[in-house]
Structures are given as structure tokens and as C-alpha cells.
Steps between C-alpha positions, in 0.01 A plus 500: 500500500472769768311821432698805387468767765474871425777709656321689780719809459427516128124468537502813721711700254359416156155501342366402159331750271201412285722449196732262688787739569652507848488829685729609781562793730801727475784468747645783717166623640507356851741717701753784473237704317606843628785536250283398204306762307120504484521413132719193570264374770193562287646311204599205723136465611379359168517133404732375228531175307771240552785521248505246218827350628348428844160362398618137489646515854194673645263250338704218650466655847126536446477134388358593158 
């Protein structure tokens, strides 16, 4: 059987926490930032966890 490769885009976007959850960055923080408030941009800075519905798909991309 061939080895299962990790999706190279996914390995740049997701990271595991110590408890095994998958953390991710928020979207909408790369450009067109002038129309967004300081509060919006500040809150988009923090990491979040992957939703329960998406965990299976993300783990598949990460070959877990």
C-alpha cells in the first residue's frame, strides 16, 4: 500500500493543541482591512478551534 500523504495546504493552516483539538485562524484578515473596525480586526487575530462538523474532513486532510 502507498503511504497516505498529508495535504500540504492543510498542514500550513491547522495545528494540534495539547488536548488534541485542531486550531485554525480566522478568515477575512488578509486584505480590505480599511473598512473593518479595530474591534473586528483585533477579534480576528485570535485562534479558534475547528467546528465539530468539520473535524473529520480536516483530520483526513492531515492524514490522521
